[in-house]
Coordinates of C-alpha atoms in Angstrom, one line a residue:
X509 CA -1.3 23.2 119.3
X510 CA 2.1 22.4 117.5
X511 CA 3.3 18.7 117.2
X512 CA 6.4 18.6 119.8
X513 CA 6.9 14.7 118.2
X514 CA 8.8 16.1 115.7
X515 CA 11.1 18.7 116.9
X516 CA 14.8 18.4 115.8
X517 CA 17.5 19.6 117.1
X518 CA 18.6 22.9 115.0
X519 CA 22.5 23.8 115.3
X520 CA 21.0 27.2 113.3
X521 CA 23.6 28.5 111.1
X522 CA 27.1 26.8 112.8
X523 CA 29.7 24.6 110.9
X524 CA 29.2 21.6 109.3
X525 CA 28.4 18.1 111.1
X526 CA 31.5 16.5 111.4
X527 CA 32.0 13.3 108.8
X528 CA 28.2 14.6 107.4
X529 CA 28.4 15.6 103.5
X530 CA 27.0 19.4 104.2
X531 CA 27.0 21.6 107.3
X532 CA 24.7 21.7 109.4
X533 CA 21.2 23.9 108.0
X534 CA 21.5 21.6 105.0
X535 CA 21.1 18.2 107.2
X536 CA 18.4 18.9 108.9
X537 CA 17.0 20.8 106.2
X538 CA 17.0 17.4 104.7
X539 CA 15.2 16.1 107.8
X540 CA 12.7 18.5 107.7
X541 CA 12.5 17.8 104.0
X542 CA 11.7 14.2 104.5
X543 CA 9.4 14.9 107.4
X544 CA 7.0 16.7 105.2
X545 CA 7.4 14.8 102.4
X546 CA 6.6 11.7 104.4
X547 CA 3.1 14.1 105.8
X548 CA 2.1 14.5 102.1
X549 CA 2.2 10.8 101.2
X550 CA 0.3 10.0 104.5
X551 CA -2.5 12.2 103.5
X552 CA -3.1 10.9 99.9
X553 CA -0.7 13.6 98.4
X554 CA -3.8 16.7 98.1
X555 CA -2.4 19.0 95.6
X556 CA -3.4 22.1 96.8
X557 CA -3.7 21.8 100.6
X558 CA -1.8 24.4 102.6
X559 CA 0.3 21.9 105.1
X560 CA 0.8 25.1 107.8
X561 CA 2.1 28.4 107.5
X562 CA 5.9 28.8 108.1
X563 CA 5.8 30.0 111.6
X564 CA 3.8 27.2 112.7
X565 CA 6.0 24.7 110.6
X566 CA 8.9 26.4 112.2
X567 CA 7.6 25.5 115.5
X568 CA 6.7 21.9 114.8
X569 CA 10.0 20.8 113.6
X570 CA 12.1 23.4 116.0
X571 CA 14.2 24.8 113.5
X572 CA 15.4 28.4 112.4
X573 CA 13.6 30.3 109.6
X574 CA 17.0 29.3 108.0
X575 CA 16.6 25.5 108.3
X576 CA 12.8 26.0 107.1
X577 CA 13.1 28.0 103.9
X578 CA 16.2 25.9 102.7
X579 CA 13.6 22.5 103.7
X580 CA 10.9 24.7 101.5
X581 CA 13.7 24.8 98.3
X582 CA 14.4 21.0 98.6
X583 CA 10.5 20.3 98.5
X584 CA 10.2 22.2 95.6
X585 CA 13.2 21.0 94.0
X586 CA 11.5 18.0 94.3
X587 CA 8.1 19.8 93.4
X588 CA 6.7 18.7 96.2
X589 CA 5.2 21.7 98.1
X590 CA 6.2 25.3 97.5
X591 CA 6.2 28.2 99.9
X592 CA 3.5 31.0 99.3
X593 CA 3.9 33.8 100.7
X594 CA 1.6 37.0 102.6
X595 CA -2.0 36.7 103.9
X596 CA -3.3 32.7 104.1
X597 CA 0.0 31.8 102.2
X598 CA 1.9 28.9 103.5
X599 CA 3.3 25.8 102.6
X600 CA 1.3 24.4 99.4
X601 CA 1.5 20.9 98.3
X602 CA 2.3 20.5 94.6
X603 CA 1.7 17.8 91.3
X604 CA 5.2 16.6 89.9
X605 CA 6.3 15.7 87.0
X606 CA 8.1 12.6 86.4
X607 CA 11.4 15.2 85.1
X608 CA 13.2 15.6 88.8
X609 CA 13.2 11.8 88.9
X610 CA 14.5 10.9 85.5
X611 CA 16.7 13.7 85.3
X612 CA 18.3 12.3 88.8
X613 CA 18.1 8.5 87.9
X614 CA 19.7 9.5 84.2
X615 CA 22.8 11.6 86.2
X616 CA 23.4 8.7 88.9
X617 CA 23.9 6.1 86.4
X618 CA 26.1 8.1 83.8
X619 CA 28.1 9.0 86.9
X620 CA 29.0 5.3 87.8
X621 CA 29.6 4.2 84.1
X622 CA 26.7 2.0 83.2
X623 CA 27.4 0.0 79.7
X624 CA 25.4 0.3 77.0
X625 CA 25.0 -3.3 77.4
X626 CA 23.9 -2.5 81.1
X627 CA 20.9 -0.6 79.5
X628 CA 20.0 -3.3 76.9
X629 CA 19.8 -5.8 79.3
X630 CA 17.6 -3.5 82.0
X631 CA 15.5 -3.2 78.7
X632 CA 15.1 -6.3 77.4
X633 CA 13.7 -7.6 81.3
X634 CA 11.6 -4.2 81.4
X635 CA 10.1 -4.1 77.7
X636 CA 8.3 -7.5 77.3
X637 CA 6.5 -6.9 80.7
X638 CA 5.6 -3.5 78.9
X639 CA 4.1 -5.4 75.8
X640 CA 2.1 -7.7 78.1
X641 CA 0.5 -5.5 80.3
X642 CA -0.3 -2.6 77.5
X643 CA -2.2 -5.3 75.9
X644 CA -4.2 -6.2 78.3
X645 CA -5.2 -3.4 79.5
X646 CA -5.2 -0.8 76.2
X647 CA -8.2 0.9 75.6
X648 CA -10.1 3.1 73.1
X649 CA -8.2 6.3 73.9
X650 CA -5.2 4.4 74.5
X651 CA -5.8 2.9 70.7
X652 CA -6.2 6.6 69.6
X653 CA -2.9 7.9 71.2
X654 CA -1.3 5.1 70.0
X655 CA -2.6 5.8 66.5
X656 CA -1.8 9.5 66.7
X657 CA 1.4 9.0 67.9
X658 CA 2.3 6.7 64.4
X659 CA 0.9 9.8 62.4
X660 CA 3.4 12.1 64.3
X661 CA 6.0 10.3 63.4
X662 CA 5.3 10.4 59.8
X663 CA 5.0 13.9 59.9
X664 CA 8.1 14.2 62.1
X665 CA 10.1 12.2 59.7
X666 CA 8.7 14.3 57.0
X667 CA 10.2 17.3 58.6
X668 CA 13.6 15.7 59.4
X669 CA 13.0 15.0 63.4
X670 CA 13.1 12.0 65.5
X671 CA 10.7 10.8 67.8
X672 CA 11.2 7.0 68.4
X673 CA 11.1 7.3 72.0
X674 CA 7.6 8.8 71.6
X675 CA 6.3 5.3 71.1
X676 CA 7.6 4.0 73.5
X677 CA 7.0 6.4 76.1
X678 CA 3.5 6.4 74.8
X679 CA 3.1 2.4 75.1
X680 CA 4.2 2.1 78.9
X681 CA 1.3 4.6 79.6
X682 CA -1.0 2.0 78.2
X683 CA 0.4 -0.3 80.8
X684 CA -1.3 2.0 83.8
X685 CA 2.1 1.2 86.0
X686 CA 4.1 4.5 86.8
X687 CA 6.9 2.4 87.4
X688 CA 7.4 1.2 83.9
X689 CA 6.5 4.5 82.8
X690 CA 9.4 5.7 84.6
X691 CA 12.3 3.4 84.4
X692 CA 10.8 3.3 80.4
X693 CA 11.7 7.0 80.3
X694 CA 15.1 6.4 81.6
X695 CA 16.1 3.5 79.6
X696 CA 14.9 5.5 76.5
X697 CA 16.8 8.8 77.5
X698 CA 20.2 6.3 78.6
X699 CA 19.9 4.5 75.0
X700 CA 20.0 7.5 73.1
X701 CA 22.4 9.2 75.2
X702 CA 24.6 6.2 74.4
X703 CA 24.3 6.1 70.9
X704 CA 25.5 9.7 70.6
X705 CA 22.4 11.2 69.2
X706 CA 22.7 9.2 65.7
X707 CA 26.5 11.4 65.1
X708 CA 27.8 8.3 63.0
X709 CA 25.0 7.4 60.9
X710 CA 24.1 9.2 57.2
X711 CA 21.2 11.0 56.1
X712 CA 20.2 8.3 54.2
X713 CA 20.8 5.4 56.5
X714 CA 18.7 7.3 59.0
X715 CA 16.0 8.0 56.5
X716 CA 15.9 4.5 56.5
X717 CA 15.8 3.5 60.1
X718 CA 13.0 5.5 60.9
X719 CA 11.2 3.9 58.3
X720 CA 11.4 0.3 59.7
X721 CA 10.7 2.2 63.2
X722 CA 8.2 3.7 62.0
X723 CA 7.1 -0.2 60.5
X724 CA 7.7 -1.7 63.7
X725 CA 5.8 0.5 66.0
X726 CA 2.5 0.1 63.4
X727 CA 2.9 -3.9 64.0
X728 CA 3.9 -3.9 67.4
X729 CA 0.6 -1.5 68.0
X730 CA -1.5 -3.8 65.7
X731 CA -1.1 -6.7 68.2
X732 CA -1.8 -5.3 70.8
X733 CA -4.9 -3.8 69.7
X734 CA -5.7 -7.1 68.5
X735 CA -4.6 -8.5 72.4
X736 CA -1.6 -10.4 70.9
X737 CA 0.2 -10.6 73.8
X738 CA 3.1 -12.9 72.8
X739 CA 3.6 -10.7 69.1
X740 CA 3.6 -7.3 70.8
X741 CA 6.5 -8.7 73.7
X742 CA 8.4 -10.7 70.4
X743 CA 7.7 -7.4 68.3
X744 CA 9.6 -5.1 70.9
X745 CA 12.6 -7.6 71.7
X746 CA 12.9 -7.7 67.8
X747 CA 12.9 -3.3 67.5
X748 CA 15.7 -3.4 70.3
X749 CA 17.9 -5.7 68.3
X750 CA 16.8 -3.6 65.2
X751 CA 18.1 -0.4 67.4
X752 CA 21.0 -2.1 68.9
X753 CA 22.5 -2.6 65.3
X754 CA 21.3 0.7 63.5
X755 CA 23.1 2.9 66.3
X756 CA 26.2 1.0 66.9
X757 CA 25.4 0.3 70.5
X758 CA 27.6 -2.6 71.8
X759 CA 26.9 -5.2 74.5
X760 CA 30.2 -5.3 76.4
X761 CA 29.9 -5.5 79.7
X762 CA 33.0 -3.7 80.3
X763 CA 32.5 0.0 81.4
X764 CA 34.3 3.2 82.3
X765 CA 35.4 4.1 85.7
X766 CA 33.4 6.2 87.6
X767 CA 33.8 9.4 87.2
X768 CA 31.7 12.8 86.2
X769 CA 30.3 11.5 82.4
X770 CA 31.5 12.9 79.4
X771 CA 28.3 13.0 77.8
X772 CA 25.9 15.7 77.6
X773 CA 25.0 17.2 81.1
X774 CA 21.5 16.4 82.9
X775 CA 20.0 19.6 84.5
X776 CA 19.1 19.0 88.1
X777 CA 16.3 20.9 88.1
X778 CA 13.7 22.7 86.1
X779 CA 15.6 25.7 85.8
X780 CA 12.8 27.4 87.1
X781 CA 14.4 29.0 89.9
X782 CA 18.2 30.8 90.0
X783 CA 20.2 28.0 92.0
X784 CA 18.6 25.1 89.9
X785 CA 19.9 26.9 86.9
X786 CA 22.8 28.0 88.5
X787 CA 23.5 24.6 89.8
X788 CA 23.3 23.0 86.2
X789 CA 25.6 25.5 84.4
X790 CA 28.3 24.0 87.6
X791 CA 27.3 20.7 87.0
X792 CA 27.9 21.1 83.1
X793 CA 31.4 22.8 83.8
X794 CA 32.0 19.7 85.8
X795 CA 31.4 17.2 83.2
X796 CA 33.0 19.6 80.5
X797 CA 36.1 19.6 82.3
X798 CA 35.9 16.0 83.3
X799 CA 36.6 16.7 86.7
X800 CA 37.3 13.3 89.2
X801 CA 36.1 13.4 92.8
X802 CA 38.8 15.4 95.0
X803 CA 39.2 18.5 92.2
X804 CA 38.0 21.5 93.4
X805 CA 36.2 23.9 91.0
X806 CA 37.4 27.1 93.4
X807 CA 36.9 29.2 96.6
X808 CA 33.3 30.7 97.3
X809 CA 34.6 34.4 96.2
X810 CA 35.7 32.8 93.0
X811 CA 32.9 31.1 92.2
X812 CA 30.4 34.1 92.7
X813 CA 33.2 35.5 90.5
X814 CA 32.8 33.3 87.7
X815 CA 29.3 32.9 87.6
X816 CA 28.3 36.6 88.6
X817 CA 26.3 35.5 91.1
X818 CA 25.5 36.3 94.7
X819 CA 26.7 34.1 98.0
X820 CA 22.8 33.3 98.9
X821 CA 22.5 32.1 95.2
X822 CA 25.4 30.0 95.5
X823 CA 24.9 28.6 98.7
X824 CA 21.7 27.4 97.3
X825 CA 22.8 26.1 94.2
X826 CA 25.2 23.7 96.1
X827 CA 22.9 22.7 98.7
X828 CA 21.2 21.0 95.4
X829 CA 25.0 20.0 94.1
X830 CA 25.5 18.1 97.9
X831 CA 21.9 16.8 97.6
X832 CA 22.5 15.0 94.2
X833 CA 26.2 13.9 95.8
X834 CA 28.0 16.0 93.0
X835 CA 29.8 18.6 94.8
X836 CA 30.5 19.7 98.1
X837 CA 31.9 22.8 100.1
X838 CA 34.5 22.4 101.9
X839 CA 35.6 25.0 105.1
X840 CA 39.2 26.0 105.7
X841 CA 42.6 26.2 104.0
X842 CA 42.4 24.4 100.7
X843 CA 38.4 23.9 100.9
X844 CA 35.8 25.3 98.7
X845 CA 33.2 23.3 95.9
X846 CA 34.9 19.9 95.4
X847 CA 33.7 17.4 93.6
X848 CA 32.5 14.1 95.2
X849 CA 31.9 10.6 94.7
X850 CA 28.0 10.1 93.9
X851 CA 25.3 8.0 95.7
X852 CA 22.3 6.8 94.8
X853 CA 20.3 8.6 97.4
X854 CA 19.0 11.8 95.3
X855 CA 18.0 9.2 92.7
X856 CA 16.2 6.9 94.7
X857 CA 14.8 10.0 96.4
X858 CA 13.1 11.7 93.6
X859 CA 12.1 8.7 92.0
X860 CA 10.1 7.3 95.2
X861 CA 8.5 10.9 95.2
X862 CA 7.2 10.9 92.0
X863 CA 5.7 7.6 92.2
X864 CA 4.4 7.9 95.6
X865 CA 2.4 11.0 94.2
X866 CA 1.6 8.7 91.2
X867 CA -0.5 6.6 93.4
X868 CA 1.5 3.5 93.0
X869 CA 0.3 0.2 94.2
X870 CA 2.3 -2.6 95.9
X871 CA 0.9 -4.7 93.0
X872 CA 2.6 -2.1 90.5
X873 CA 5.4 -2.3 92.2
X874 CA 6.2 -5.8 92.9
X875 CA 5.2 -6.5 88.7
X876 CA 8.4 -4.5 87.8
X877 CA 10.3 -5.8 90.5
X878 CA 9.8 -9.7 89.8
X879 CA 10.7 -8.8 85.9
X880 CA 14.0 -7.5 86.8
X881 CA 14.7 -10.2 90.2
X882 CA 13.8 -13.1 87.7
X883 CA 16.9 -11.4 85.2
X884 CA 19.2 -10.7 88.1
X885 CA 18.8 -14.4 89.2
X886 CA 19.6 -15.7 85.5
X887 CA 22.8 -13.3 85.4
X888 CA 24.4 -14.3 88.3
X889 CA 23.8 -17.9 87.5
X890 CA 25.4 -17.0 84.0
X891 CA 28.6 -16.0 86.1
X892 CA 29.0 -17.9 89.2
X893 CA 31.6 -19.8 87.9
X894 CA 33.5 -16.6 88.1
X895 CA 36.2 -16.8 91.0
X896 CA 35.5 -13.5 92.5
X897 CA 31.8 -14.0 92.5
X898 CA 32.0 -17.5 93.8
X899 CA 33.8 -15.9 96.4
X900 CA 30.7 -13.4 97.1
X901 CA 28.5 -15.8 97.0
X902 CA 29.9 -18.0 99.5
X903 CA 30.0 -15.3 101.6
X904 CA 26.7 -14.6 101.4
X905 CA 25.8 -18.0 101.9
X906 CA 27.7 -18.0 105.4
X907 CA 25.6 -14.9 106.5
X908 CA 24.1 -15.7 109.4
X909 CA 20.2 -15.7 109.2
X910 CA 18.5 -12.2 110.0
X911 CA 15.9 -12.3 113.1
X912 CA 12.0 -11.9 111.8
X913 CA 10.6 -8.5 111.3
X914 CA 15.0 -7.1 110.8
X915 CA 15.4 -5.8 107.1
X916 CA 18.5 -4.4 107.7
X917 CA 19.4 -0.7 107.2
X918 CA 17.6 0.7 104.4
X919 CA 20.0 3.4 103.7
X920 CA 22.7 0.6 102.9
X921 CA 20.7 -1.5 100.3
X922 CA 22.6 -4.7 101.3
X923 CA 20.2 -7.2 101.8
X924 CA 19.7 -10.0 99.9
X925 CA 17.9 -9.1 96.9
X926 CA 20.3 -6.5 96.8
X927 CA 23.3 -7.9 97.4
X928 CA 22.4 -10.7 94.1
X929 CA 21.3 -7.3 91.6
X930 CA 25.2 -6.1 92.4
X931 CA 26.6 -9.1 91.4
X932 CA 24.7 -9.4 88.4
X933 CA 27.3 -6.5 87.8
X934 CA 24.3 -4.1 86.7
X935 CA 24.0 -0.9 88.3
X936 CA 21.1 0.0 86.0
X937 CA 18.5 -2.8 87.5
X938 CA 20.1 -2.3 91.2
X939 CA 19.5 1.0 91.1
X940 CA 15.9 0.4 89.6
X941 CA 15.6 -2.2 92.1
X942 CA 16.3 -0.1 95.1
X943 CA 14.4 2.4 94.2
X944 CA 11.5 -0.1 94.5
X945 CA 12.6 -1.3 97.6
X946 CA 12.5 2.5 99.2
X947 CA 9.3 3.2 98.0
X948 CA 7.3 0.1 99.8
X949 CA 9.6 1.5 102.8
X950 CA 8.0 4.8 102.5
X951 CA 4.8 3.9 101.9
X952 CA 4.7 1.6 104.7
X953 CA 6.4 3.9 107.2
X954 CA 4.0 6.6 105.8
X955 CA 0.8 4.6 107.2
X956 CA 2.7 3.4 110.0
X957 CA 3.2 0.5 108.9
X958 CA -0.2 -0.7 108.1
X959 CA 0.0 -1.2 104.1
X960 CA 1.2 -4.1 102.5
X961 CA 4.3 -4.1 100.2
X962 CA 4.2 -7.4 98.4
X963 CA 7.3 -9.5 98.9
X964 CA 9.8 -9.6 101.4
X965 CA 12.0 -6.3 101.3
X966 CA 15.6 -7.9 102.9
X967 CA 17.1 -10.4 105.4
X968 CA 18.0 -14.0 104.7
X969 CA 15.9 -16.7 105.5
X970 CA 15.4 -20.1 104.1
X971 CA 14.0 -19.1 100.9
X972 CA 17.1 -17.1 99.9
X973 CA 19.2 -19.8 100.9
X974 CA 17.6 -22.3 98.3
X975 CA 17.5 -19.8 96.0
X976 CA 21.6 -19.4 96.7
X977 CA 21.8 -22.9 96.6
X978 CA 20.4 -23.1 92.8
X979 CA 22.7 -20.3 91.7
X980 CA 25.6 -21.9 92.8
X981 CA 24.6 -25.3 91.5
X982 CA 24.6 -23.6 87.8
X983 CA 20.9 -23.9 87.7
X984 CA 19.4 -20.9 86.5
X985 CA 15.9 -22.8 85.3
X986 CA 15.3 -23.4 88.9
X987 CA 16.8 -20.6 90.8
X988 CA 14.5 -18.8 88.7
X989 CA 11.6 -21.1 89.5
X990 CA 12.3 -20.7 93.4
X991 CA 13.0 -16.9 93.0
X992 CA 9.1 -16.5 91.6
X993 CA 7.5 -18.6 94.1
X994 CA 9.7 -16.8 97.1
X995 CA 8.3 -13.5 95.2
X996 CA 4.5 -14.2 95.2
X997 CA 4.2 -15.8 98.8

């Protein structure tokens, strides 16, 4: 018997929802979306399983064909489950890659300007933690792919290519934690990005770079085959200095406003399908035009026009430009694709996926999240003498305290921990940090409830308000000290 639990109410194929950011099939396609996604994590993620076929799932969630298939293209956006079609087909549950969720981290933080000192410091709270715990935990194969990896970048070098991030990438595997291996991917793609793919530096002077790289990586992997913790976290502070200066990559803090980035456009998808292609060749005529939220890129006609496309294409290819908060369309005189302000959402979305399916534990997660609450608490220390952040942090101390078991709306990340990684000014490790936030959410919503997720999520309660109290005293030693404890009770 269908589930009647989890019926929604389908406006089939009307207009949109007023003051919601798509019409109508792609909101609750979006519920449905999470729904399932939510089912898969529930059952262990088994790559593989047919979920239901889509009359049955059609009937369990009470939408339209409509609202189904366009759930079905955001799961596998998301490569998440796929729809197979004719005799025992259905919907099949999928493995993803970690690509959806760099590719959507790496678009959300170009879009709100994040300095390239925004990037150092995320790194330099995320790469020591990477040194300690691929030390202690390497192994013989990891030794070999470590090893190999140092030969490939001889020969790479050899042939004129660059593969620096390779170690890197290669090291935060050691560490068994998909978060690091994520937001490791991300910082790695963001610094590059940054440095605008080595366009000032000579032959010669990049010869030589990749030589003390290539010096660095063999010492750095030295200790910690030999299980030198402390030389493998000093080694890879010392190779992002080493970076900083060889690529020119400042540490202002200052940063652009936030519009569509100049640099060179993500894809926001695997390109796999029409509208995911289709949607990245818009996205890249955004950013080529440096279009501001408000423009509008044309009328529907126009569009299939310009891209010689058909209207179900489109239509699909900007239900993924409203789902990563890029574009939207817009009904009556004047409308058509405009570009919008981002959020965070698609981001946060794809990368709790991804990790979900990863198998990530509350003890991975809270690792990576103490590393960059521990540097959030020292920033904002470093600038409460500031007038408009003594200002916020008054207010914050004011906030009345929340009632036990009340963590706020997750949707808005504005509790406490949240509130302090924004006015560390760093949309990198507030971003990084919500993500982490969503996912013990999800997990613990997925087994109703049941699992634990480490440290409190949100709220204010008397722990926050010591914490607070240090911060605004100028003492970052012990804010630090009592935002550590507050962590691990």
């Amino acid at each position: 018997m269908a589930r009647t639990d989890a019926r929604l109410t389908d406006v089939r194929d009307g207009g949109p929802v007023p003051g919601g950011r798509g019409g109508s099939v792609g909101k609750l396609a979006s519920q449905v979306a999470r729904r399932i996604e939510a089912e898969v994590i529930r059952r262990g993620w088994p790559v593989g399983e047919i979920l239901d076929s889509e009359p049955v799932l059609r009937e369990r969630y009470g939408v339209s064909q409509t609202v189904l298939r366009e759930a079905a293209r955001l799961l596998e956006h998301h490569q998440v489950a796929r729809m197979r079609r004719g005799r025992g087909g259905g919907l099949v549950i999928c493995a993803p890659d970690a690509g959806p969720a760099v590719r959507a981290v790496v678009v959300y933080i170009e879009y709100v300007g994040a300095a390239p000192g925004d990037v150092l410091h995320a790194r330099r709270l995320i790469e020591p933690l990477v040194g300690r715990l691929a030390t202690e935990r390497i192994d013989e194969n990891g030794i070999a792919a470590l090893r190999g990896t140092l030969a490939a970048e001889l020969s790479a070098r050899e042939h004129g290519d660059w593969a620096d991030g390779l170690f890197h990438a290669v090291l935060s595997e050691m560490t068994g934690n998909p978060v690091l291996q994520l937001f490791t991917d991300v910082l790695e793609q963001l610094t590059y990005r940054h440095a605008g793919v080595f366009g000032h530096i000579s032959r010669d002077e990049l010869i030589r770079f990749r030589m003390v790289s290539h010096h660095r990586h063999a010492e750095i992997m030295d200790a910690a085959v030999a299980g030198d913790t402390s030389r493998a976290e000093v080694g890879l502070i010392e190779h992002l200095d080493e970076v900083v200066e060889w690529l020119g990559i400042g540490t202002d803090r200052e940063r652009p406003d936030p519009v569509v980035p100049a640099a060179a456009a993500v894809n926001l998808g695997t390109g796999t399908t029409l509208a995911e292609a289709l949607a990245a060749r818009i996205y890249q005529d955004i950013v080529d035009r440096g279009m501001r939220p408000g423009a509008v890129l044309g009328s529907e006609a126009e569009l299939m026009d310009r891209y010689e496309t058909s209207r179900a294409v489109l239509r699909a290819a900007v239900r993924l430009l409203e789902h990563h908060s890029v574009a939207m369309a817009r009904r009556g005189p004047g409308g058509g694709l405009v570009v919008t302000p981002q959020a965070p959402q698609a981001a946060i979305d794809a990368s709790a996926l991804y990790l979900a399916f990863r198998g990530v534990t509350a003890e991975d997660l809270d690792l990576v999240r103490e590393a960059i609450e521990i540097g959030t608490v020292a920033r904002v220390t470093a600038r409460s003498g500031e007038p408009d952040i003594a200002r916020r942090l008054e207010t914050l101390a004011d906030r009345p305290p929340r009632e036990p078991g009340d963590e706020g709306d997750p949707a808005d990340g504005r509790g406490f921990h949240a509130e302090l990684a924004e006015l560390a000014g760093n949309p990198v490790l507030s971003l990084f940090l919500r993500i982490i936030t969503d996912l013990s959410r999800r997990i613990r919503t997925a087994h109703g409830g049941s699992v634990p997720t480490g440290a409190c999520l949100d709220g204010f309660d008397r722990a926050h308000g010591e914490i607070l109290g240090a911060i605004r005293d100028g003492d970052a030693s012990l804010a630090q000290h009592r935002m550590r404890r507050h962590l691990s009770s």
